[in-house]
mmCIF file of C-alpha atoms in Angstrom:
data_model
loop_
_atom_site.group_PDB
_atom_site.id
_atom_site.type_symbol
_atom_site.label_atom_id
_atom_site.label_comp_id
_atom_site.label_asym_id
_atom_site.label_seq_id
_atom_site.Cartn_x
_atom_site.Cartn_y
_atom_site.Cartn_z
ATOM 1 C CA MET A 1 0.000 0.000 0.000
ATOM 2 C CA THR A 2 1.514 3.291 -1.053
ATOM 3 C CA LEU A 3 0.530 6.894 -0.793
ATOM 4 C CA SER A 4 -0.540 8.581 -3.980
ATOM 5 C CA GLY A 5 -0.567 12.319 -4.302
ATOM 6 C CA PRO A 6 0.853 14.801 -1.820
ATOM 7 C CA THR A 7 1.901 13.624 1.618
ATOM 8 C CA PRO A 8 -0.907 14.148 4.126
ATOM 9 C CA GLN A 9 -0.022 16.839 6.641
ATOM 10 C CA ARG A 10 -2.491 15.862 9.385
ATOM 11 C CA ILE A 11 -2.715 12.146 10.173
ATOM 12 C CA LEU A 12 -4.779 10.371 12.812
ATOM 13 C CA VAL A 13 -3.715 6.869 13.833
ATOM 14 C CA TYR A 14 -6.764 5.109 15.224
ATOM 15 C CA GLY A 15 -7.283 1.643 16.619
ATOM 16 C CA VAL A 16 -8.210 -0.431 19.613
ATOM 17 C CA THR A 17 -6.267 -0.401 22.868
ATOM 18 C CA GLY A 18 -3.117 -2.447 22.383
ATOM 19 C CA SER A 19 -3.016 -2.191 18.593
ATOM 20 C CA GLY A 20 0.222 -0.205 18.551
ATOM 21 C CA LYS A 21 -1.132 3.261 17.828
ATOM 22 C CA SER A 22 1.605 5.188 19.641
ATOM 23 C CA SER A 23 4.411 3.136 18.090
ATOM 24 C CA GLY A 24 2.826 3.408 14.662
ATOM 25 C CA ALA A 25 2.223 7.141 15.008
ATOM 26 C CA THR A 26 5.819 7.668 16.092
ATOM 27 C CA ARG A 27 7.089 5.861 13.005
ATOM 28 C CA ILE A 28 4.684 7.729 10.713
ATOM 29 C CA SER A 29 5.783 11.030 12.274
ATOM 30 C CA GLU A 30 9.425 10.164 11.626
ATOM 31 C CA LYS A 31 8.787 8.958 8.068
ATOM 32 C CA PHE A 32 6.921 12.093 6.986
ATOM 33 C CA GLY A 33 8.706 14.601 9.237
ATOM 34 C CA LEU A 34 5.490 15.630 10.979
ATOM 35 C CA PRO A 35 5.109 16.668 14.639
ATOM 36 C CA LEU A 36 3.832 13.893 16.903
ATOM 37 C CA VAL A 37 1.008 14.316 19.430
ATOM 38 C CA LEU A 38 0.758 11.523 22.002
ATOM 39 C CA ALA A 39 -2.724 11.907 23.440
ATOM 40 C CA ASP A 40 -2.020 10.196 26.765
ATOM 41 C CA GLU A 41 0.884 12.577 27.423
ATOM 42 C CA VAL A 42 -1.543 15.485 27.140
ATOM 43 C CA ALA A 43 -4.629 13.948 28.760
ATOM 44 C CA TRP A 44 -3.020 12.352 31.840
ATOM 45 C CA GLN A 45 -1.142 14.169 34.577
ATOM 46 C CA PRO A 46 1.159 12.587 37.174
ATOM 47 C CA GLY A 47 -0.639 10.327 39.637
ATOM 48 C CA TRP A 48 -3.015 9.146 36.890
ATOM 49 C CA GLN A 49 -5.064 12.323 37.172
ATOM 50 C CA GLN A 50 -6.985 12.892 33.961
ATOM 51 C CA VAL A 51 -7.188 16.419 32.592
ATOM 52 C CA GLU A 52 -10.776 17.684 32.788
ATOM 53 C CA PRO A 53 -12.733 16.972 29.576
ATOM 54 C CA GLU A 54 -13.393 20.665 28.827
ATOM 55 C CA ARG A 55 -9.714 21.450 29.186
ATOM 56 C CA GLN A 56 -8.810 18.480 26.956
ATOM 57 C CA ARG A 57 -11.101 19.841 24.243
ATOM 58 C CA GLU A 58 -9.389 23.244 24.498
ATOM 59 C CA ILE A 59 -5.900 21.728 24.298
ATOM 60 C CA PHE A 60 -6.675 19.355 21.440
ATOM 61 C CA THR A 61 -8.533 22.060 19.526
ATOM 62 C CA ALA A 62 -5.363 24.163 19.646
ATOM 63 C CA LEU A 63 -3.158 21.209 18.655
ATOM 64 C CA ALA A 64 -5.445 20.213 15.777
ATOM 65 C CA ALA A 65 -5.385 23.813 14.482
ATOM 66 C CA ASP A 66 -1.726 23.357 13.544
ATOM 67 C CA GLU A 67 -1.005 22.691 9.890
ATOM 68 C CA GLN A 68 1.028 19.529 10.490
ATOM 69 C CA TRP A 69 0.663 16.686 12.973
ATOM 70 C CA VAL A 70 0.284 12.996 13.654
ATOM 71 C CA PHE A 71 -2.094 12.137 16.499
ATOM 72 C CA ASP A 72 -1.673 8.673 18.002
ATOM 73 C CA THR A 73 -5.395 8.466 18.803
ATOM 74 C CA ALA A 74 -8.433 10.616 19.447
ATOM 75 C CA TYR A 75 -10.477 10.313 22.621
ATOM 76 C CA GLY A 76 -14.237 10.269 22.182
ATOM 77 C CA ILE A 77 -14.630 13.594 24.000
ATOM 78 C CA TRP A 78 -12.636 15.461 21.339
ATOM 79 C CA ILE A 79 -12.495 13.196 18.275
ATOM 80 C CA ASP A 80 -14.738 15.604 16.335
ATOM 81 C CA VAL A 81 -12.092 18.326 16.680
ATOM 82 C CA VAL A 82 -9.466 16.150 15.007
ATOM 83 C CA LEU A 83 -11.776 14.689 12.342
ATOM 84 C CA HIS A 84 -12.603 18.184 11.058
ATOM 85 C CA ARG A 85 -8.917 18.741 10.271
ATOM 86 C CA VAL A 86 -7.498 15.311 9.397
ATOM 87 C CA ASP A 87 -6.109 14.553 5.920
ATOM 88 C CA LEU A 88 -5.723 10.817 6.498
ATOM 89 C CA ILE A 89 -6.826 8.236 9.055
ATOM 90 C CA VAL A 90 -4.532 5.261 9.481
ATOM 91 C CA ALA A 91 -6.855 2.676 11.038
ATOM 92 C CA LEU A 92 -5.184 -0.243 12.812
ATOM 93 C CA ASP A 93 -8.055 -2.715 12.509
ATOM 94 C CA TYR A 94 -6.317 -5.772 13.923
ATOM 95 C CA PRO A 95 -8.047 -8.854 15.353
ATOM 96 C CA ARG A 96 -8.925 -8.784 19.045
ATOM 97 C CA TRP A 97 -6.609 -11.689 19.886
ATOM 98 C CA PHE A 98 -3.669 -9.808 18.411
ATOM 99 C CA SER A 99 -4.229 -6.487 20.148
ATOM 100 C CA LEU A 100 -5.106 -8.201 23.436
ATOM 101 C CA GLN A 101 -1.964 -10.354 23.532
ATOM 102 C CA ARG A 102 0.114 -7.296 22.626
ATOM 103 C CA LEU A 103 -1.566 -5.315 25.422
ATOM 104 C CA LEU A 104 -1.051 -8.085 27.999
ATOM 105 C CA ARG A 105 2.655 -8.425 27.147
ATOM 106 C CA ARG A 106 3.210 -4.664 27.192
ATOM 107 C CA THR A 107 1.393 -4.254 30.509
ATOM 108 C CA ALA A 108 3.331 -7.122 32.136
ATOM 109 C CA ARG A 109 6.632 -5.680 30.883
ATOM 110 C CA ARG A 110 5.807 -2.229 32.198
ATOM 111 C CA MET A 111 4.823 -3.601 35.616
ATOM 112 C CA VAL A 112 8.071 -5.556 35.924
ATOM 113 C CA THR A 113 10.435 -2.898 34.571
ATOM 114 C CA ARG A 114 8.587 0.082 36.093
ATOM 115 C CA GLU A 115 8.776 1.724 32.685
ATOM 116 C CA PRO A 116 6.982 5.082 32.841
ATOM 117 C CA VAL A 117 3.845 5.260 30.721
ATOM 118 C CA CYS A 118 2.990 8.950 30.477
ATOM 119 C CA ASN A 119 4.016 11.908 32.588
ATOM 120 C CA GLY A 120 5.820 9.697 35.070
ATOM 121 C CA ASN A 121 2.897 7.329 35.647
ATOM 122 C CA PHE A 122 3.444 3.606 36.101
ATOM 123 C CA GLU A 123 1.303 0.540 35.608
ATOM 124 C CA SER A 124 0.847 -1.686 38.649
ATOM 125 C CA LEU A 125 -0.833 -4.952 39.521
ATOM 126 C CA ARG A 126 -3.380 -3.019 41.567
ATOM 127 C CA MET A 127 -4.279 -0.935 38.511
ATOM 128 C CA VAL A 128 -4.456 -3.977 36.242
ATOM 129 C CA LEU A 129 -6.902 -5.626 38.640
ATOM 130 C CA SER A 130 -9.050 -2.517 39.116
ATOM 131 C CA LYS A 131 -12.303 -1.649 37.356
ATOM 132 C CA ASP A 132 -10.364 1.087 35.509
ATOM 133 C CA SER A 133 -7.786 -1.373 34.204
ATOM 134 C CA ILE A 134 -6.343 -0.923 30.726
ATOM 135 C CA ILE A 135 -7.342 -4.562 30.122
ATOM 136 C CA VAL A 136 -10.950 -3.840 31.107
ATOM 137 C CA TRP A 137 -10.824 -0.749 28.893
ATOM 138 C CA HIS A 138 -9.729 -2.919 25.966
ATOM 139 C CA PHE A 139 -12.841 -5.069 26.297
ATOM 140 C CA ARG A 140 -15.148 -2.082 26.818
ATOM 141 C CA SER A 141 -13.853 -0.022 23.927
ATOM 142 C CA PHE A 142 -13.047 -2.699 21.328
ATOM 143 C CA PRO A 143 -16.556 -3.033 19.791
ATOM 144 C CA ARG A 144 -17.101 0.742 19.646
ATOM 145 C CA LYS A 145 -13.743 1.478 18.042
ATOM 146 C CA ARG A 146 -14.186 -1.370 15.568
ATOM 147 C CA ARG A 147 -17.640 -0.074 14.587
ATOM 148 C CA ARG A 148 -16.238 3.420 14.120
ATOM 149 C CA ILE A 149 -13.472 2.188 11.805
ATOM 150 C CA ARG A 150 -15.944 0.163 9.746
ATOM 151 C CA ALA A 151 -18.354 3.094 9.552
ATOM 152 C CA TRP A 152 -15.586 5.368 8.255
ATOM 153 C CA ALA A 153 -14.682 2.741 5.655
ATOM 154 C CA THR A 154 -18.165 2.897 4.139
ATOM 155 C CA ASP A 155 -18.910 6.601 4.628
ATOM 156 C CA PRO A 156 -18.128 8.638 1.500
ATOM 157 C CA THR A 157 -18.046 11.827 3.606
ATOM 158 C CA ALA A 158 -15.436 10.453 6.042
ATOM 159 C CA PRO A 159 -11.813 11.519 5.711
ATOM 160 C CA PRO A 160 -9.601 9.300 3.536
ATOM 161 C CA MET A 161 -8.528 6.175 5.406
ATOM 162 C CA HIS A 162 -5.926 3.420 5.142
ATOM 163 C CA ARG A 163 -7.481 0.460 6.956
ATOM 164 C CA LEU A 164 -4.685 -1.882 7.964
ATOM 165 C CA ARG A 165 -5.674 -5.364 9.108
ATOM 166 C CA ARG A 166 -2.289 -6.801 10.028
ATOM 167 C CA PRO A 167 0.885 -5.273 11.466
ATOM 168 C CA ARG A 168 2.750 -6.249 8.303
ATOM 169 C CA ASP A 169 0.371 -3.955 6.359
ATOM 170 C CA LEU A 170 1.711 -1.035 8.388
ATOM 171 C CA GLU A 171 5.283 -2.230 7.799
ATOM 172 C CA ARG A 172 4.695 -2.332 4.036
ATOM 173 C CA TRP A 173 3.095 1.100 4.063
ATOM 174 C CA LEU A 174 6.080 2.543 5.944
ATOM 175 C CA GLU A 175 8.676 1.029 3.610
ATOM 176 C CA PRO A 176 10.795 3.585 1.771
#
């Protein structure tokens, strides 16, 4: 899969939790020389305190107003802001088993190594077992995100989209 025409200047990487959105967005940002916006870095403060939704909308409205960017996702509370400006959606529409096993491995690694996630936050066993767990979030959000990707794929008014169904599709798209 190759890009035809001018390089998109505003790209949204979208997919389910654990699909590799941040890694993919980082690589896309590097390939095209576009600024990277990691949503979790903006939306979460130290101590796992989420920025108030109204403030998130203000921040992401300002970020989306820029002429160039790659967003690694779009939260439901401000996705409309990004969709009004996006040139291309890169949809990571991978099977549940794949994104879930990737999420489980990443979470286990982060708990063991104490690798910071965003703004100095860390994943812990207590968090993984809580009702707000990233694993629970995967199961809650998977159907909704999948429906959204499939709706965009059939909507002629939606922004252009590359729907990637396997990680190797992303690798091929990123090849020089």
